[in-house]
């Protein structure tokens, strides 16, 4: 393809993408293809001779689109939303057009410098302390691919700091601290690095939030056994239920254990800090006071297209001390002189995508107020869902709604007559019924043994009508499942 052919194909691609967005609402949310569906449709080998590109674009529409789950659909309420804005799409296009691995400042000065500046924009947007700004020249922000990557970086740096302070430590004594509600990223980090992990139990009556006393007890117990806890991964907005650990209490306990790194995973909920009215309940002052590192994904609820995980550290040297490996071919004048950031020393890989362009485009286009409106709208939509649910005889909340997430379950009349297992069975049956539908998508979870359903709002296209429709479907299917379930028992 030459430049002029690209111009033509590019215009055609934008046209097709626009058509896709126009048709989105009429399309099913859930793809109905069976595993292996593509095998018979695409040859097992690349073509010997190049093909006409319009044919390739046709096949994308014919073969690939039907196999996609439509995360941008207004009736997508599964997992968490994923950001998709036209600004983000355009930024990806520009970034791709200058394909640039940007690992050192000198590998492309603009990539580093835009990231340095826009990560400060993001820190200010969320109300993070100036200690986390790149302009502090002590702390700083870096774009990682995912929250899992951010945790991996934090664990590697925490381990390095701990081993430097206590060189006699046996690796097998090191323990990562998390809770039973921590995202699987903690276990993944433990597996990848071959480290021990402890998942501290959290209580239903504490709304699945870890309290200081529980952390203190675990630390005392493990320390007595000669174990070496070296990082605590706390969560602001858990994946299952949006639970928020008591960041202040944990911070106070960890003050007595200054060798323990305090990472805060706010992958989903962190972007809500953009709205001042949520800062207290999400523990912003405590994050600013205690956190060693903090992470939130702009690619979830934060309007930036996948992938964009924002990570901040209070002391950038903790990252570079662990991750700076500089062979001669990566040495540069600016790196040696310390006049520029070389982001390759702040993450696991070497090359990195030019992701800051996406944040820059989005924040300039929406402005702080547009960003806040988007977050507030998601919460408002979820509140509508909760209001509708409060009238229901079939559905009940399992825990308090969190921002734009509601966790509920189906209950039979006189629910007290049935065991938890029986009601769990009813909910599994309900979820199966919902999973057959392609006009709405939700997910299930298990909270301390209770099987429940998650309803996550936040897609930019979801309006009141979609919440009402979605609620209607859930309520009707719930009531029908209860009927079938009761009949099967008599
Ligand atoms: C989604 C989520 C993650 C995982 O995010 P990735 O970027 O896919 O690794 C981690 N923690 C929480 C609380 C999440 O909601």
Tab-separated table of C-alpha atoms in Angstrom, residues 117-397:
chain	number	residue	atom	x	y	z
A	117	UNK	CA	3.469	16.318	31.536
A	118	UNK	CA	0.190	14.447	31.034
A	119	UNK	CA	0.806	12.133	33.982
A	120	UNK	CA	1.032	15.321	36.051
A	121	UNK	CA	-2.248	16.470	34.473
A	122	UNK	CA	-3.780	13.153	35.519
A	123	UNK	CA	-2.332	13.400	39.046
A	124	UNK	CA	-3.880	16.865	39.384
A	125	UNK	CA	-7.168	15.672	37.905
A	126	UNK	CA	-7.403	12.986	40.601
A	127	UNK	CA	-6.151	15.204	43.424
A	128	UNK	CA	-2.971	13.261	44.106
A	129	UNK	CA	-0.387	14.949	46.299
A	130	UNK	CA	2.314	17.000	44.500
A	131	UNK	CA	4.774	14.438	45.888
A	132	UNK	CA	3.550	12.110	43.105
A	133	UNK	CA	4.027	14.671	40.322
A	134	UNK	CA	6.841	14.223	37.829
A	135	UNK	CA	7.597	17.883	38.371
A	136	UNK	CA	8.556	17.027	41.980
A	137	UNK	CA	11.565	15.243	40.444
A	138	UNK	CA	11.331	12.782	43.345
A	139	UNK	CA	8.053	10.979	42.807
A	140	UNK	CA	6.417	10.549	39.445
A	141	UNK	CA	3.914	8.927	37.134
A	142	UNK	CA	4.368	6.384	34.368
A	143	UNK	CA	1.988	4.711	31.942
A	144	UNK	CA	1.907	0.934	32.299
A	145	UNK	CA	-0.061	-1.462	30.113
A	146	UNK	CA	-2.305	-2.876	32.822
A	147	UNK	CA	-2.969	-2.816	36.561
A	148	UNK	CA	-1.393	-6.285	36.680
A	149	UNK	CA	1.787	-4.847	35.195
A	150	UNK	CA	1.692	-1.982	37.668
A	151	UNK	CA	1.492	-4.435	40.560
A	152	UNK	CA	4.274	-6.535	39.124
A	153	UNK	CA	6.463	-3.430	38.946
A	154	UNK	CA	5.533	-2.483	42.521
A	155	UNK	CA	6.297	-5.983	43.812
A	156	UNK	CA	9.669	-6.123	42.039
A	157	UNK	CA	10.627	-2.704	43.406
A	158	UNK	CA	9.336	-3.551	46.900
A	159	UNK	CA	11.306	-6.797	46.944
A	160	UNK	CA	14.410	-4.995	45.815
A	161	UNK	CA	14.044	-2.341	48.505
A	162	UNK	CA	13.435	-4.984	51.177
A	163	UNK	CA	16.391	-7.132	50.161
A	164	UNK	CA	18.672	-4.104	50.056
A	165	UNK	CA	17.680	-3.223	53.620
A	166	UNK	CA	17.816	-6.859	54.792
A	167	UNK	CA	20.311	-8.713	52.606
A	168	UNK	CA	20.208	-11.775	54.871
A	169	UNK	CA	16.515	-12.441	53.981
A	170	UNK	CA	15.697	-15.819	52.459
A	171	UNK	CA	13.574	-15.375	49.326
A	172	UNK	CA	11.188	-18.116	50.487
A	173	UNK	CA	10.323	-16.053	53.586
A	174	UNK	CA	9.069	-13.067	51.574
A	175	UNK	CA	5.292	-12.655	51.560
A	176	UNK	CA	3.021	-10.460	49.443
A	177	UNK	CA	0.017	-9.234	51.450
A	178	UNK	CA	-3.412	-9.001	49.882
A	179	UNK	CA	-6.991	-9.798	50.860
A	180	UNK	CA	-9.483	-12.371	49.660
A	181	UNK	CA	-11.027	-9.531	47.609
A	182	UNK	CA	-7.786	-8.422	45.920
A	183	UNK	CA	-7.837	-8.850	42.155
A	184	UNK	CA	-6.091	-11.984	40.888
A	185	UNK	CA	-3.200	-9.716	39.864
A	186	UNK	CA	-1.635	-10.288	43.320
A	187	UNK	CA	-1.613	-14.062	42.908
A	188	UNK	CA	-0.318	-13.660	39.383
A	189	UNK	CA	2.576	-11.516	40.648
A	190	UNK	CA	3.359	-14.171	43.278
A	191	UNK	CA	3.350	-16.910	40.626
A	192	UNK	CA	5.476	-14.934	38.183
A	193	UNK	CA	8.055	-13.994	40.794
A	194	UNK	CA	7.960	-17.254	42.766
A	195	UNK	CA	7.005	-15.489	46.003
A	196	UNK	CA	4.697	-16.346	48.888
A	197	UNK	CA	1.348	-14.622	49.226
A	198	UNK	CA	-1.172	-14.230	52.020
A	199	UNK	CA	-4.799	-13.363	51.314
A	200	UNK	CA	-6.220	-11.893	54.506
A	201	UNK	CA	-9.901	-12.701	55.002
A	202	UNK	CA	-12.328	-9.782	54.993
A	203	UNK	CA	-15.754	-9.725	56.597
A	204	UNK	CA	-19.161	-9.349	54.999
A	205	UNK	CA	-20.242	-7.023	57.824
A	206	UNK	CA	-17.235	-4.797	57.053
A	207	UNK	CA	-18.488	-4.645	53.455
A	208	UNK	CA	-15.452	-6.707	52.355
A	209	UNK	CA	-13.040	-3.995	53.435
A	210	UNK	CA	-9.776	-4.810	55.210
A	211	UNK	CA	-9.397	-3.081	58.581
A	212	UNK	CA	-6.254	-2.118	60.427
A	213	UNK	CA	-6.716	-4.640	63.239
A	214	UNK	CA	-6.836	-7.536	60.804
A	215	UNK	CA	-3.673	-6.395	59.073
A	216	UNK	CA	-1.891	-5.916	62.402
A	217	UNK	CA	-2.863	-9.433	63.544
A	218	UNK	CA	-1.607	-10.963	60.286
A	219	UNK	CA	1.687	-9.048	60.489
A	220	UNK	CA	2.245	-10.158	64.089
A	221	UNK	CA	1.465	-13.763	63.279
A	222	UNK	CA	3.748	-13.909	60.242
A	223	UNK	CA	6.584	-11.994	61.867
A	224	UNK	CA	6.570	-14.503	64.744
A	225	UNK	CA	6.890	-17.309	62.189
A	226	UNK	CA	9.920	-15.600	60.667
A	227	UNK	CA	8.028	-14.594	57.531
A	228	UNK	CA	8.877	-11.298	55.843
A	229	UNK	CA	5.840	-9.401	54.551
A	230	UNK	CA	7.291	-6.777	52.210
A	231	UNK	CA	4.342	-5.341	50.282
A	232	UNK	CA	0.684	-4.711	51.073
A	233	UNK	CA	-1.624	-4.503	48.072
A	234	UNK	CA	-4.752	-2.662	49.174
A	235	UNK	CA	-7.764	-2.051	46.964
A	236	UNK	CA	-9.922	0.997	46.395
A	237	UNK	CA	-12.911	-0.397	44.510
A	238	UNK	CA	-12.605	-4.181	44.356
A	239	UNK	CA	-13.520	-6.064	41.204
A	240	UNK	CA	-16.171	-8.234	42.837
A	241	UNK	CA	-18.129	-5.580	44.709
A	242	UNK	CA	-16.349	-2.225	44.612
A	243	UNK	CA	-15.175	-2.685	48.208
A	244	UNK	CA	-12.721	-0.155	49.586
A	245	UNK	CA	-10.077	-1.203	52.100
A	246	UNK	CA	-9.628	1.120	55.060
A	247	UNK	CA	-6.639	2.916	53.581
A	248	UNK	CA	-6.093	5.120	56.644
A	249	UNK	CA	-6.123	2.317	59.213
A	250	UNK	CA	-3.856	0.142	57.074
A	251	UNK	CA	-1.534	3.117	56.591
A	252	UNK	CA	-1.261	3.672	60.331
A	253	UNK	CA	-0.380	-0.003	60.898
A	254	UNK	CA	2.172	0.068	58.096
A	255	UNK	CA	3.841	3.118	59.631
A	256	UNK	CA	5.163	0.683	62.226
A	257	UNK	CA	6.526	-1.467	59.367
A	258	UNK	CA	8.365	1.024	57.171
A	259	UNK	CA	9.938	-1.789	55.106
A	260	UNK	CA	6.527	-2.812	53.816
A	261	UNK	CA	5.648	-1.162	50.511
A	262	UNK	CA	2.067	0.129	50.371
A	263	UNK	CA	0.557	-0.260	46.903
A	264	UNK	CA	-2.976	0.886	46.237
A	265	UNK	CA	-4.822	-0.766	43.401
A	266	UNK	CA	-7.673	1.477	42.282
A	267	UNK	CA	-7.771	0.065	38.755
A	268	UNK	CA	-11.477	0.677	38.299
A	269	UNK	CA	-12.567	3.226	40.929
A	270	UNK	CA	-9.521	5.491	40.953
A	271	UNK	CA	-10.752	7.716	38.137
A	272	UNK	CA	-13.748	8.697	40.300
A	273	UNK	CA	-11.274	10.717	42.372
A	274	UNK	CA	-11.657	13.307	39.612
A	275	UNK	CA	-14.915	14.257	41.363
A	276	UNK	CA	-14.200	15.992	44.681
A	277	UNK	CA	-17.394	14.611	46.258
A	278	UNK	CA	-15.970	11.037	46.174
A	279	UNK	CA	-12.514	11.814	47.491
A	280	UNK	CA	-13.286	11.261	51.130
A	281	UNK	CA	-15.072	7.927	50.738
A	282	UNK	CA	-12.292	6.717	48.422
A	283	UNK	CA	-9.668	7.795	50.976
A	284	UNK	CA	-7.804	10.315	48.835
A	285	UNK	CA	-6.222	12.146	51.833
A	286	UNK	CA	-5.010	8.794	53.191
A	287	UNK	CA	-3.705	7.688	49.784
A	288	UNK	CA	-1.766	10.939	49.645
A	289	UNK	CA	-0.440	10.439	53.144
A	290	UNK	CA	0.526	6.762	53.118
A	291	UNK	CA	0.758	5.170	49.656
A	292	UNK	CA	4.131	4.144	48.272
A	293	UNK	CA	2.506	3.613	44.882
A	294	UNK	CA	-0.956	4.078	43.396
A	295	UNK	CA	-2.544	2.746	40.240
A	296	UNK	CA	-5.709	3.424	38.276
A	297	UNK	CA	-6.695	2.357	34.777
A	298	UNK	CA	-7.851	5.159	32.520
A	299	UNK	CA	-8.762	2.411	30.075
A	300	UNK	CA	-11.652	1.222	32.229
A	301	UNK	CA	-13.980	4.008	33.274
A	302	UNK	CA	-11.613	6.827	32.311
A	303	UNK	CA	-12.435	7.422	28.614
A	304	UNK	CA	-9.023	6.318	27.314
A	305	UNK	CA	-8.905	3.406	24.896
A	306	UNK	CA	-7.228	0.220	26.028
A	307	UNK	CA	-4.455	0.091	27.147
A	308	UNK	CA	-3.597	2.786	29.692
A	309	UNK	CA	-2.792	1.983	33.305
A	310	UNK	CA	-1.553	5.003	35.241
A	311	UNK	CA	0.915	4.318	38.039
A	312	UNK	CA	2.452	6.822	40.444
A	313	UNK	CA	5.240	6.361	42.973
A	314	UNK	CA	6.285	8.589	45.817
A	315	UNK	CA	9.944	7.929	45.076
A	316	UNK	CA	11.002	7.163	41.505
A	317	UNK	CA	14.408	5.938	42.667
A	318	UNK	CA	12.698	2.888	44.147
A	319	UNK	CA	11.705	1.877	40.624
A	320	UNK	CA	14.940	2.711	38.919
A	321	UNK	CA	17.022	1.067	41.680
A	322	UNK	CA	15.186	-2.186	40.946
A	323	UNK	CA	14.736	-1.951	37.184
A	324	UNK	CA	17.639	0.035	35.744
A	325	UNK	CA	19.687	-2.278	33.585
A	326	UNK	CA	21.778	-0.231	31.189
A	327	UNK	CA	24.031	-1.975	28.705
A	328	UNK	CA	26.307	0.275	26.672
A	329	UNK	CA	23.973	0.396	23.660
A	330	UNK	CA	21.256	1.990	25.809
A	331	UNK	CA	23.510	4.610	27.360
A	332	UNK	CA	22.840	8.173	26.326
A	333	UNK	CA	24.234	11.575	27.193
A	334	UNK	CA	20.885	12.675	28.711
A	335	UNK	CA	20.531	9.457	30.707
A	336	UNK	CA	24.067	9.683	32.064
A	337	UNK	CA	23.611	13.310	32.995
A	338	UNK	CA	20.234	12.573	34.606
A	339	UNK	CA	18.630	15.468	32.723
A	340	UNK	CA	15.802	13.345	31.329
A	341	UNK	CA	13.621	10.428	32.419
A	342	UNK	CA	14.319	7.121	30.705
A	343	UNK	CA	10.989	5.388	31.213
A	344	UNK	CA	12.438	1.976	30.333
A	345	UNK	CA	13.723	1.950	33.931
A	346	UNK	CA	10.216	2.422	35.318
A	347	UNK	CA	8.610	-0.683	33.855
A	348	UNK	CA	9.299	-4.283	32.893
A	349	UNK	CA	9.843	-4.162	29.152
A	350	UNK	CA	12.134	-2.003	27.102
A	351	UNK	CA	10.064	-0.617	24.239
A	352	UNK	CA	6.765	1.059	25.045
A	353	UNK	CA	3.824	2.404	23.100
A	354	UNK	CA	3.255	6.139	22.799
A	355	UNK	CA	0.205	5.953	25.089
A	356	UNK	CA	0.279	9.440	26.585
A	357	UNK	CA	-1.083	10.787	23.307
A	358	UNK	CA	-4.421	9.141	24.155
A	359	UNK	CA	-4.654	10.815	27.546
A	360	UNK	CA	-3.637	14.156	26.079
A	361	UNK	CA	-6.288	14.004	23.344
A	362	UNK	CA	-8.988	12.867	25.771
A	363	UNK	CA	-8.266	15.386	28.530
A	364	UNK	CA	-7.962	18.283	26.119
A	365	UNK	CA	-11.147	17.350	24.362
A	366	UNK	CA	-13.291	16.610	27.443
A	367	UNK	CA	-11.642	18.998	29.864
A	368	UNK	CA	-11.721	18.292	33.570
A	369	UNK	CA	-15.434	19.112	33.715
A	370	UNK	CA	-16.289	16.768	30.831
A	371	UNK	CA	-14.344	13.990	32.516
A	372	UNK	CA	-16.179	14.617	35.794
A	373	UNK	CA	-19.537	14.661	33.999
A	374	UNK	CA	-18.802	11.259	32.510
A	375	UNK	CA	-18.026	9.765	35.942
A	376	UNK	CA	-21.054	11.403	37.539
A	377	UNK	CA	-23.306	10.150	34.775
A	378	UNK	CA	-22.172	6.548	35.362
A	379	UNK	CA	-22.930	6.855	39.062
A	380	UNK	CA	-26.290	8.477	38.356
A	381	UNK	CA	-27.203	5.645	35.974
A	382	UNK	CA	-26.275	3.096	38.602
A	383	UNK	CA	-28.342	4.951	41.200
A	384	UNK	CA	-31.315	4.659	38.868
A	385	UNK	CA	-30.745	0.898	38.681
A	386	UNK	CA	-30.550	0.712	42.486
A	387	UNK	CA	-33.777	2.710	42.838
A	388	UNK	CA	-35.601	0.375	40.469
A	389	UNK	CA	-34.195	-2.637	42.304
A	390	UNK	CA	-35.327	-1.334	45.682
A	391	UNK	CA	-38.945	-1.832	44.543
A	392	UNK	CA	-38.391	-5.451	43.554
A	393	UNK	CA	-39.684	-8.467	45.478
A	394	UNK	CA	-37.366	-10.776	43.509
A	395	UNK	CA	-34.052	-8.945	43.628
A	396	UNK	CA	-32.056	-7.785	46.624
A	397	UNK	CA	-28.750	-6.015	47.128
